[in-house]
Structures are given as C-alpha cells and as structure tokens.
C-alpha cells in the first residue's frame, strides 16, 4: 500500500479537546503519528504541527475526521512530498568564489579568452578545461513519464530533476534536466546534437516507444559521446542483475526457465534483448494485443526482430492465457493487470518482477504470499528493481574512461557487477538486489564498465586507477 507523509497544522481548543483526543482521532482514521512540533503554546489554545504517516487511501479519512471533531481547527495540510519539490530539487554551484578583480580577470574576460583559444586549437581540451568531462544531459520529451504516459515536458521535470540528484549524490556526476517541447523525432535528434558540445554524455529518459529506438540509435551513431536510453538499458541491466540472483535463490537455470515479459516498449524490448544475450531460451514477449509470437508479422521493427528469434515461443494469447507455467514474470507495462489467482497459474518457485511505476502490474501485498521472489520498481518494498542501480555507475565509468559509447559488453558487465554486490551468503528471497545506498554498487559498476570499455576499444582514456 502506498504511504505518504503529511504535516497537519491544527489548533486545539483546550476546553474541548486534549492532545490525546487528537492523537486518537488520527490513529482511528488510519494515520500513524511520527512527530509533533508545538508552533504556538497557550493556556486556552495551542497550535501544533503533527507529522503523520498515512496510506494514500487513509489520507482523506484523517483530514475529514479532524475537521469533524469539535475543538480541533485544521489550519493546513502539507504533503511532505510536495514540500521537497518547492523551488525544484537542484541548483548550479560555482567551483570557486570570485572574490576580487584578479579572480574575475581569470575566470572571465580577459583571461578566459586564452582558454577558449586553447580549446579552439585542440577541441579535446574541452574535457580538461570545461564541465564537459563530468556533465550529463538528462533529456526527455515527456511522452512516457514513469507509467504516467504522455504528460508533457513541464510535468516530466520533477522526474528529471530527481534523476539529476541521484547522478550527483550517488556518482558525483553533474546532470542537467533538458525537457524538450517537441515529440518530433528529427527535431529531438537535431536539438540534442545541437546542445551536445557541453555534455560528456546523454541520458535519454522517458521518451515513448517506438520513437525512442530511432532517437537513441541515430544519436549514438551521430555523436561521439555516450548516448544511453535509461528506460531501455538501465532497466534491462538491473532486471538481468536481479534475475541472475533470483534464479540462484530458487535453484533454476537461466537456460531453462520460461519468462513472460509484459509491455514491449522501451524497457521491455531492451530487457528481452538482454535476456536473450544472457542465454534465455524460452521467452514470451507480450504487449496490449497479446503475445508477440515466433513467425508473426508486426508493425514495429523491434517487435518484428523479436518474432524472428528462435527463443521466442510460437503460442499466441493474452497475458493471462500465456502466463500459466511461466517461471518468471517481468512487467514493464502498467499497473494493476494481474491478481493473486493469475500468479498461482505460474510454475512453482515463481519469480515476479512487477516494475510499472508508480503502481506495479500486481499489488505487492496480494502477490507476496504467492511468489518466491518479488521485485518492484518502488522503494517501499524489498528488492527494488530500478534503473537507479545502473545509470549513476554506468555513466561514472563511461565518463572516467571517456567512452565513445556504452556497448553491450559494458551493460552485461554492469549487470554482473550489480548482482555481485549481494554475496552468496547474504542472498535470500528478500535480498536479491542491493540497495541504491550500498556504496559498492557505483564503485563496482564503474570498475566493470571501464574494464569492458577498455577491452572493447571504446575507451579514449585510461583512468589512473587502471594504469
Ligand atoms: N522499475 C524501473 O526501473 C522502470 C520501470 N519502468 C516502468 O515500466 C513501464 C513502461 O515503461 P516504458 O517501457 O518506458 O514505457 P513505453 O511506453 O515505452 O512502453 C510501455 C509498453 O507497455 C505496453 N502496454 C501498455 N498497457 C499494456 C497492457 N495492459 N498489457 C501489455 N502491455 C501494455 C504499451 O503498449 C507499450 O508497448 C512504466 O510503468 C515505467 O514506469 C520503466 C523503466 C524503468
Ligand atoms: C524508473 C524509471 O525510469 C521509470 O519508471 O521510468
Ligand atoms: Mg524512466
């Protein structure tokens, strides 16, 4: 059940209620008080801020119960999630203060002109003399934002700012949100190319399929910095990492399990491709109209490619029709598609990764009693299968070795590195994938990615710790 944290500012009339009464009202309506601050004490009345942890469903019940109670005046309700977004979540920091004219003449004109000329004469110096070496653009057109769909570039910004925060906090990468007001493939490609000189890498985010495939392919071909569509490859890397460990827990082999992937969009296509590369032999890709079957004819090149793979099954049907007997279900589609009975048709020791955000394909509370391993994209359940485990470390590695691109061996190395953070001893149903706060994740992913980049010849620099 989704939880949220709200702050209730209430005024208590002491002749009519005690704080104990207020606490009882909140608790009976389903709220859990986590802290209390006295804003204005007083003999006859007082004002307090009460922080309450509450399910989304119970939030309005708590508010209504307080409003109805005589002696309590509800002054304000603030949602802590909205509070952390006030004014946006990131800013730009200069790397040194400008204290005097001397500083000014070096960081700005006239001194800066010599630096500009040096870069003009040798463009590679942009990596040492500008922010390029550590800066990534997080580019979206707002068309496939989480599982919310086409909500546009303004509404997409909080997610992109969140990605930028994670890049910085987890991997020290400076990332900047670029929310484009166009859905035109050519215009997006042109714009990203035009803004690329200042960036060391491009992270494409929440761009709907099938346009995202052409945008990524073309930008990768036409730019000499790494271009990585996070929803495709970041997600696939983390799914493969989680699956490698989950299969160890249930004692099954990747070569023999039957896997149903639901939602063959950006994330689903890349997951299927990576599963095939990792050795999967029984794959059932499913989208809205049912299974994509071997030998079928499909409108999108990526679906057609899947239909031509021998490992893809030839049996058609809806999700519920093809699910029986599956060892693994991977959902990257939309929330609320399956229930407990559907899961019970799967093979024993089932693994379910229900990753649609914010609402998974199956309610985790319903699923938990019926599966051996459950993963979701969310942070409020164990096994968070989220691309945040991948993108900070993969870009840290790619930037540090100035990789031209992020290739398949680099992605597979990243998946194995993430899986390896959980040791054999630690591995269990509740812990198949490390937490994003485990510092080993970025360190190991970075190392594995640089090693793979050097081995495959896409690194343009050998970082000092590899010399
Ligand atoms: N946990 C994680 O790290 C990630 C989770 N996701 C989640 O996966 C979902 C899909 O994301 P993207 O691939 O980027 O979007 P997308 O828009 O590229 O693809 C979604 C696909 O799901 C299909 N779909 C929609 N309803 C369906 C249904 N009822 N049955 C089967 N297929 C259905 C669509 O036709 C489309 O092909 C979203 O909910 C997103 O939040 C995406 C990336 C990372
Ligand atoms: C996690 C993520 O990137 C998404 O849900 O789109
Ligand atoms: Mg995304």
XYZ file of C-alpha atoms and ligand atoms in Angstrom:
518
model
C 0.000 0.000 0.000
C 1.444 3.420 -0.971
C 2.349 5.556 2.012
C 2.727 9.284 2.187
C 3.744 11.667 4.910
C 1.614 14.726 5.673
C 2.010 17.586 8.119
C -1.242 18.691 9.761
C -1.241 22.129 11.378
C -4.019 22.088 13.988
C -5.298 24.497 16.598
C -6.630 22.860 19.761
C -9.271 24.460 21.945
C -8.145 23.211 25.365
C -11.612 23.438 26.871
C -12.913 20.973 24.333
C -10.035 18.609 23.471
C -6.685 17.328 24.729
C -3.785 16.325 22.514
C -4.605 12.730 23.442
C -8.022 13.183 21.764
C -6.347 14.495 18.604
C -3.931 11.562 18.536
C -6.831 9.140 18.964
C -8.786 10.732 16.088
C -5.750 10.448 13.783
C -4.970 6.898 14.770
C -8.601 5.714 14.468
C -8.745 7.187 10.945
C -5.659 5.183 9.937
C -2.801 7.670 10.499
C 0.468 6.968 12.296
C 1.917 9.994 14.141
C 5.689 10.217 13.613
C 6.455 13.632 15.164
C 4.822 16.616 16.868
C 6.041 20.233 16.936
C 4.466 22.904 19.114
C 4.153 26.027 16.937
C 2.292 28.229 19.454
C 1.815 27.116 23.050
C -1.031 28.636 25.077
C -3.313 28.155 28.034
C -6.661 28.263 26.215
C -5.497 27.051 22.841
C -2.323 25.883 21.104
C -1.106 25.272 17.556
C 0.848 22.146 16.630
C 2.318 20.582 13.518
C 1.647 16.861 13.538
C 3.556 14.729 11.037
C 1.533 11.690 10.091
C 2.482 8.649 8.052
C -0.622 7.559 6.196
C -1.654 5.381 3.268
C -2.896 7.297 0.231
C -6.342 5.806 0.863
C -6.458 6.917 4.522
C -5.212 10.483 3.956
C -8.637 11.966 3.293
C -10.155 9.959 6.177
C -7.668 11.514 8.626
C -8.349 15.015 7.293
C -12.125 14.573 7.419
C -12.043 13.072 10.931
C -10.077 16.061 12.255
C -12.403 18.562 10.562
C -15.450 16.910 12.096
C -14.148 16.879 15.666
C -15.309 19.827 17.827
C -12.415 21.722 19.404
C -9.934 20.986 16.572
C -9.341 23.569 13.850
C -7.400 22.160 10.907
C -5.338 25.148 9.694
C -3.322 23.499 6.941
C -2.366 20.156 5.423
C 1.009 19.944 3.701
C 2.219 16.978 1.768
C 5.913 16.453 2.548
C 6.480 15.104 -0.938
C 5.314 18.416 -2.403
C 7.345 20.358 0.157
C 10.623 18.811 -1.039
C 9.798 19.900 -4.576
C 9.264 23.598 -3.771
C 11.591 25.626 -5.999
C 12.924 22.492 -7.693
C 15.443 19.978 -6.412
C 18.781 21.014 -7.910
C 20.871 24.148 -8.466
C 24.171 25.203 -10.045
C 27.204 25.782 -7.812
C 30.321 27.664 -8.967
C 33.510 25.713 -8.337
C 35.202 28.723 -6.650
C 34.123 32.117 -5.329
C 35.007 35.230 -7.348
C 36.469 37.424 -4.602
C 38.339 40.185 -6.428
C 39.247 41.683 -9.809
C 42.124 39.302 -10.149
C 39.815 36.282 -9.840
C 37.381 37.985 -12.210
C 40.008 38.570 -14.861
C 40.975 34.895 -14.756
C 37.574 33.172 -14.670
C 36.083 35.705 -17.064
C 37.444 38.170 -19.573
C 40.260 38.763 -20.424
C 41.863 35.562 -19.015
C 39.145 33.215 -20.212
C 39.881 34.133 -23.829
C 43.208 32.277 -23.752
C 41.407 29.168 -22.542
C 38.814 29.497 -25.314
C 41.587 29.766 -27.875
C 43.314 26.676 -26.461
C 40.093 24.678 -26.863
C 39.558 26.101 -30.343
C 43.016 24.865 -31.317
C 42.533 21.494 -29.662
C 38.829 20.586 -29.054
C 39.826 17.619 -26.863
C 40.857 20.187 -24.246
C 37.122 20.768 -23.635
C 37.364 17.664 -21.459
C 40.016 19.152 -19.180
C 39.060 22.842 -19.269
C 35.247 22.795 -19.080
C 32.494 20.935 -17.253
C 32.171 18.503 -20.182
C 34.049 15.639 -18.572
C 31.620 15.355 -15.689
C 28.314 16.572 -17.112
C 25.407 14.583 -18.499
C 22.172 15.826 -20.089
C 19.017 14.082 -18.881
C 16.843 14.525 -21.963
C 13.109 13.873 -22.174
C 10.156 14.847 -24.324
C 7.775 13.913 -21.516
C 5.953 11.249 -23.543
C 6.436 8.148 -21.313
C 6.993 9.538 -17.836
C 7.170 6.657 -15.356
C 3.907 4.797 -16.008
C 2.031 8.121 -16.237
C 2.312 8.292 -20.018
C 2.458 11.415 -22.191
C 2.231 14.157 -19.569
C 4.449 16.636 -21.404
C 7.821 18.289 -20.781
C 6.809 20.549 -17.868
C 5.245 17.737 -15.870
C 8.209 15.478 -16.622
C 10.661 17.872 -14.953
C 10.352 16.565 -11.346
C 11.437 13.102 -12.515
C 14.364 14.537 -14.494
C 15.447 16.682 -11.531
C 15.246 13.539 -9.386
C 17.497 11.667 -11.823
C 19.951 14.597 -11.718
C 20.012 14.462 -7.911
C 20.723 10.745 -7.997
C 23.507 11.160 -10.560
C 25.199 13.668 -8.264
C 24.652 12.041 -4.907
C 25.465 8.505 -5.964
C 28.204 9.029 -8.531
C 29.349 12.659 -8.357
C 28.109 13.240 -11.933
C 26.680 16.693 -12.711
C 23.467 16.091 -14.596
C 21.092 18.658 -16.025
C 17.417 18.148 -16.956
C 16.539 19.058 -20.541
C 12.775 18.850 -21.112
C 12.018 19.285 -24.803
C 8.764 20.735 -26.076
C 8.620 18.568 -29.178
C 7.675 14.978 -29.998
C 9.186 15.110 -33.449
C 11.944 12.506 -33.804
C 14.053 14.596 -36.193
C 13.673 17.733 -34.092
C 14.696 15.872 -30.924
C 17.769 14.432 -32.675
C 18.694 17.850 -34.091
C 18.232 19.574 -30.735
C 20.219 17.052 -28.721
C 23.042 17.209 -31.252
C 22.995 20.996 -31.119
C 23.286 21.129 -27.322
C 25.757 18.248 -27.043
C 29.092 20.155 -27.052
C 28.929 20.964 -23.327
C 27.978 17.421 -22.297
C 30.121 14.335 -21.768
C 27.127 12.037 -22.150
C 23.407 11.961 -22.971
C 20.940 10.079 -20.780
C 17.624 9.783 -22.619
C 14.707 9.418 -20.214
C 11.012 8.648 -20.502
C 10.789 9.058 -24.274
C 7.980 6.830 -25.556
C 8.468 3.876 -27.834
C 8.915 3.222 -30.713
C 10.408 6.716 -31.328
C 12.945 6.203 -28.542
C 14.676 3.436 -30.543
C 15.403 5.586 -33.567
C 16.335 8.603 -31.445
C 18.873 6.582 -29.462
C 20.309 4.728 -32.453
C 20.736 7.879 -34.518
C 22.225 9.919 -31.683
C 24.663 7.105 -30.840
C 25.771 6.992 -34.470
C 25.988 10.740 -34.937
C 27.577 11.822 -31.639
C 30.970 10.857 -30.241
C 29.798 10.846 -26.615
C 27.848 8.005 -24.961
C 24.081 8.085 -25.501
C 22.109 5.800 -23.210
C 18.360 5.390 -23.015
C 17.932 4.713 -19.339
C 14.439 3.194 -19.568
C 15.702 0.672 -22.085
C 19.149 -0.293 -20.965
C 19.335 0.876 -17.347
C 16.211 -1.135 -16.645
C 17.428 -4.189 -18.581
C 20.769 -4.165 -16.758
C 19.061 -4.150 -13.359
C 16.498 -6.795 -14.372
C 19.268 -9.126 -15.525
C 21.211 -8.473 -12.294
C 18.128 -9.242 -10.193
C 17.222 -12.284 -12.259
C 20.712 -13.809 -12.016
C 20.437 -13.642 -8.229
C 16.755 -14.628 -8.004
C 17.456 -17.758 -10.074
C 20.187 -18.714 -7.596
C 17.665 -18.358 -4.759
C 15.103 -20.636 -6.421
C 17.710 -23.024 -7.838
C 16.765 -22.646 -11.523
C 18.952 -22.037 -14.582
C 18.596 -19.116 -16.984
C 18.871 -21.528 -19.952
C 15.775 -23.500 -18.933
C 13.309 -21.045 -17.363
C 10.245 -19.776 -19.244
C 9.980 -15.996 -18.985
C 6.974 -13.798 -19.772
C 7.811 -10.115 -20.330
C 4.750 -7.848 -20.375
C 4.975 -4.427 -22.061
C 7.241 -4.472 -25.101
C 8.010 -0.755 -25.114
C 11.301 0.931 -24.293
C 12.104 -1.144 -21.210
C 10.551 -4.392 -22.472
C 12.438 -4.502 -25.789
C 15.791 -3.953 -24.132
C 15.001 -6.477 -21.374
C 14.108 -9.110 -23.996
C 17.299 -8.426 -25.953
C 19.455 -8.631 -22.862
C 17.729 -11.804 -21.630
C 18.458 -13.436 -24.981
C 22.093 -12.311 -24.769
C 22.267 -13.769 -21.248
C 21.157 -17.208 -22.501
C 17.350 -17.324 -22.104
C 15.820 -19.980 -24.406
C 12.079 -19.678 -23.628
C 10.800 -16.129 -23.985
C 7.222 -14.839 -24.299
C 7.034 -11.098 -25.055
C 3.520 -9.693 -24.530
C 2.008 -6.281 -25.284
C -1.554 -4.913 -25.265
C -2.769 -7.189 -28.085
C -1.255 -10.325 -26.561
C 1.894 -12.376 -27.118
C 4.353 -11.493 -29.861
C 4.841 -14.886 -31.468
C 7.585 -16.505 -33.419
C 6.868 -16.173 -37.135
C 4.299 -13.364 -36.691
C 4.213 -10.053 -38.585
C 4.388 -6.835 -36.569
C 4.276 -3.086 -37.251
C 7.403 -2.151 -35.272
C 10.911 -3.257 -36.304
C 11.814 -4.260 -32.720
C 8.716 -6.472 -32.376
C 9.449 -7.982 -35.781
C 13.029 -8.663 -34.685
C 11.712 -10.454 -31.580
C 9.299 -12.529 -33.676
C 12.287 -13.754 -35.679
C 14.245 -15.033 -32.673
C 14.116 -18.833 -32.238
C 13.917 -18.482 -28.443
C 10.570 -16.641 -28.726
C 7.602 -19.020 -28.376
C 5.063 -19.506 -31.124
C 1.963 -19.663 -28.916
C -0.415 -16.698 -29.136
C -2.807 -15.446 -26.458
C -3.471 -12.727 -23.923
C -1.212 -12.208 -20.899
C -3.479 -14.336 -18.731
C -3.501 -17.062 -21.381
C 0.274 -17.278 -21.784
C 1.202 -16.825 -18.117
C 0.413 -20.383 -16.905
C 3.586 -22.396 -16.444
C 5.925 -19.397 -16.552
C 8.836 -19.448 -14.093
C 9.376 -15.705 -14.315
C 7.078 -12.736 -14.945
C 8.626 -9.375 -15.755
C 6.201 -6.450 -16.031
C 7.152 -3.115 -17.577
C 3.712 -2.125 -18.809
C 1.176 -0.564 -16.482
C -0.262 -1.088 -13.033
C -2.953 -3.452 -11.826
C -3.068 -6.067 -14.614
C -2.721 -9.267 -12.568
C -4.091 -10.682 -9.334
C -3.116 -13.466 -6.941
C -5.063 -16.121 -8.900
C -3.158 -15.277 -12.085
C 0.152 -15.713 -10.285
C -0.943 -19.105 -8.976
C -1.076 -20.410 -12.570
C 2.685 -19.911 -12.880
C 5.235 -22.675 -12.196
C 6.254 -23.280 -8.546
C 9.002 -21.091 -7.036
C 7.833 -18.237 -9.203
C 9.779 -15.024 -9.651
C 7.740 -11.858 -10.266
C 9.286 -8.504 -11.139
C 6.299 -6.123 -11.325
C 8.049 -2.928 -12.267
C 5.464 -0.468 -13.604
C 5.744 2.804 -11.682
C 4.264 4.039 -9.524
C 1.697 1.197 -9.455
C 3.091 -2.275 -10.215
C 1.385 -4.818 -12.525
C 0.222 -6.704 -9.433
C -0.403 -5.341 -5.959
C 2.679 -6.405 -3.938
C 0.534 -7.227 -0.873
C -1.569 -9.605 -2.984
C 1.448 -11.086 -4.730
C 3.744 -11.710 -1.757
C 2.047 -14.846 -0.370
C 2.063 -16.475 -3.826
C 5.575 -15.882 -5.119
C 9.013 -16.993 -4.046
C 10.754 -13.769 -5.116
C 9.015 -10.430 -5.677
C 10.700 -7.330 -7.074
C 9.080 -3.961 -7.795
C 10.365 -0.602 -9.022
C 9.410 1.005 -5.728
C 11.402 1.921 -2.669
C 8.779 0.784 -0.140
C 9.190 -2.992 -0.709
C 12.257 -5.257 -0.643
C 14.064 -5.906 -3.960
C 13.767 -2.535 -5.653
C 14.473 -3.294 -9.304
C 15.039 0.215 -10.518
C 17.349 1.662 -13.136
C 18.818 3.952 -10.471
C 21.065 0.990 -9.617
C 22.603 1.312 -13.062
C 22.702 4.801 -14.559
C 24.925 6.558 -11.987
C 27.661 3.896 -12.087
C 27.493 3.239 -15.814
C 27.915 6.955 -16.610
C 30.613 7.341 -13.915
C 32.568 4.611 -15.683
C 31.842 5.889 -19.195
C 32.853 9.466 -18.298
C 36.001 8.414 -16.456
C 37.303 6.474 -19.453
C 35.746 8.901 -21.974
C 33.955 6.056 -23.668
C 32.686 6.799 -27.179
C 29.595 4.739 -26.480
C 28.053 2.350 -23.967
C 28.085 -1.042 -25.692
C 26.568 -4.470 -24.914
C 29.657 -5.844 -23.076
C 29.634 -2.740 -20.837
C 25.956 -3.316 -19.998
C 26.426 -7.012 -19.250
C 29.451 -6.164 -17.097
C 27.299 -3.645 -15.207
C 24.570 -6.270 -14.628
C 27.069 -8.797 -13.278
C 28.654 -6.116 -11.090
C 25.304 -5.168 -9.544
C 24.460 -8.838 -8.924
C 27.868 -9.423 -7.325
C 27.260 -6.828 -4.604
C 24.937 -9.347 -2.925
C 27.172 -12.163 -1.692
C 26.129 -15.847 -1.806
C 25.843 -15.767 1.978
C 23.566 -12.734 2.008
C 21.362 -13.869 -0.875
C 17.738 -14.681 0.026
C 14.184 -14.085 -1.229
C 14.065 -10.608 0.322
C 17.535 -9.612 -0.836
C 18.360 -10.377 -4.456
C 19.426 -6.878 -5.406
C 21.487 -4.363 -3.439
C 20.095 -1.142 -2.084
C 20.908 2.011 -4.023
C 22.521 3.257 -0.816
C 25.067 0.443 -0.882
C 28.234 2.312 -1.868
C 29.699 -0.762 -3.532
C 27.122 -0.526 -6.330
C 28.554 2.528 -8.097
C 32.153 1.506 -7.343
C 31.710 -1.991 -8.778
C 29.632 -0.879 -11.775
C 32.156 1.851 -12.621
C 35.051 -0.590 -12.432
C 33.326 -3.275 -14.529
C 32.201 -0.739 -17.132
C 35.670 0.798 -17.565
C 37.228 -2.647 -17.846
C 34.723 -3.653 -20.550
C 35.176 -0.310 -22.363
C 38.943 -0.762 -22.468
C 38.651 -4.375 -23.611
C 36.204 -3.481 -26.405
C 38.211 -0.477 -27.584
C 35.675 2.293 -26.872
C 37.670 3.938 -24.049
C 39.574 7.062 -25.068
C 41.338 7.460 -21.728
C 42.768 5.028 -19.215
C 41.780 6.273 -15.729
C 44.683 6.471 -13.228
C 43.413 3.508 -11.177
C 43.604 1.300 -14.296
C 47.167 2.289 -15.288
N 11.471 -0.010 -12.354
C 12.163 0.602 -13.298
O 13.361 0.822 -13.189
C 11.487 1.026 -14.525
C 10.142 0.902 -14.673
N 9.555 1.287 -15.831
C 8.109 1.216 -15.887
O 7.726 0.352 -16.945
C 6.586 0.878 -17.601
C 6.867 1.029 -19.081
O 7.889 1.993 -19.284
P 8.491 2.241 -20.733
O 8.948 0.965 -21.334
O 9.452 3.347 -20.590
O 7.192 2.774 -21.490
P 6.746 2.580 -23.006
O 5.609 3.499 -23.190
O 7.906 2.665 -23.927
O 6.233 1.065 -23.068
C 5.096 0.604 -22.417
C 4.603 -0.592 -23.193
O 3.610 -1.243 -22.406
C 2.563 -1.575 -23.270
N 1.339 -1.755 -22.502
C 0.501 -0.829 -22.007
N -0.531 -1.419 -21.395
C -0.339 -2.742 -21.510
C -1.063 -3.866 -21.096
N -2.218 -3.741 -20.455
N -0.552 -5.096 -21.378
C 0.614 -5.223 -22.034
N 1.340 -4.185 -22.467
C 0.868 -2.963 -22.201
C 2.492 -0.440 -24.264
O 1.791 -0.795 -25.437
C 3.981 -0.204 -24.510
O 4.462 -1.012 -25.555
C 6.238 2.175 -16.888
O 5.273 1.908 -15.911
C 7.528 2.576 -16.227
O 7.309 3.312 -15.050
C 10.270 1.760 -16.903
C 11.609 1.904 -16.796
C 12.320 1.598 -15.573
C 12.381 4.348 -13.075
C 12.103 4.927 -14.386
O 12.998 5.406 -15.064
C 10.744 4.896 -14.882
O 9.864 4.351 -14.225
O 10.520 5.427 -15.987
Mg 12.303 6.432 -16.792
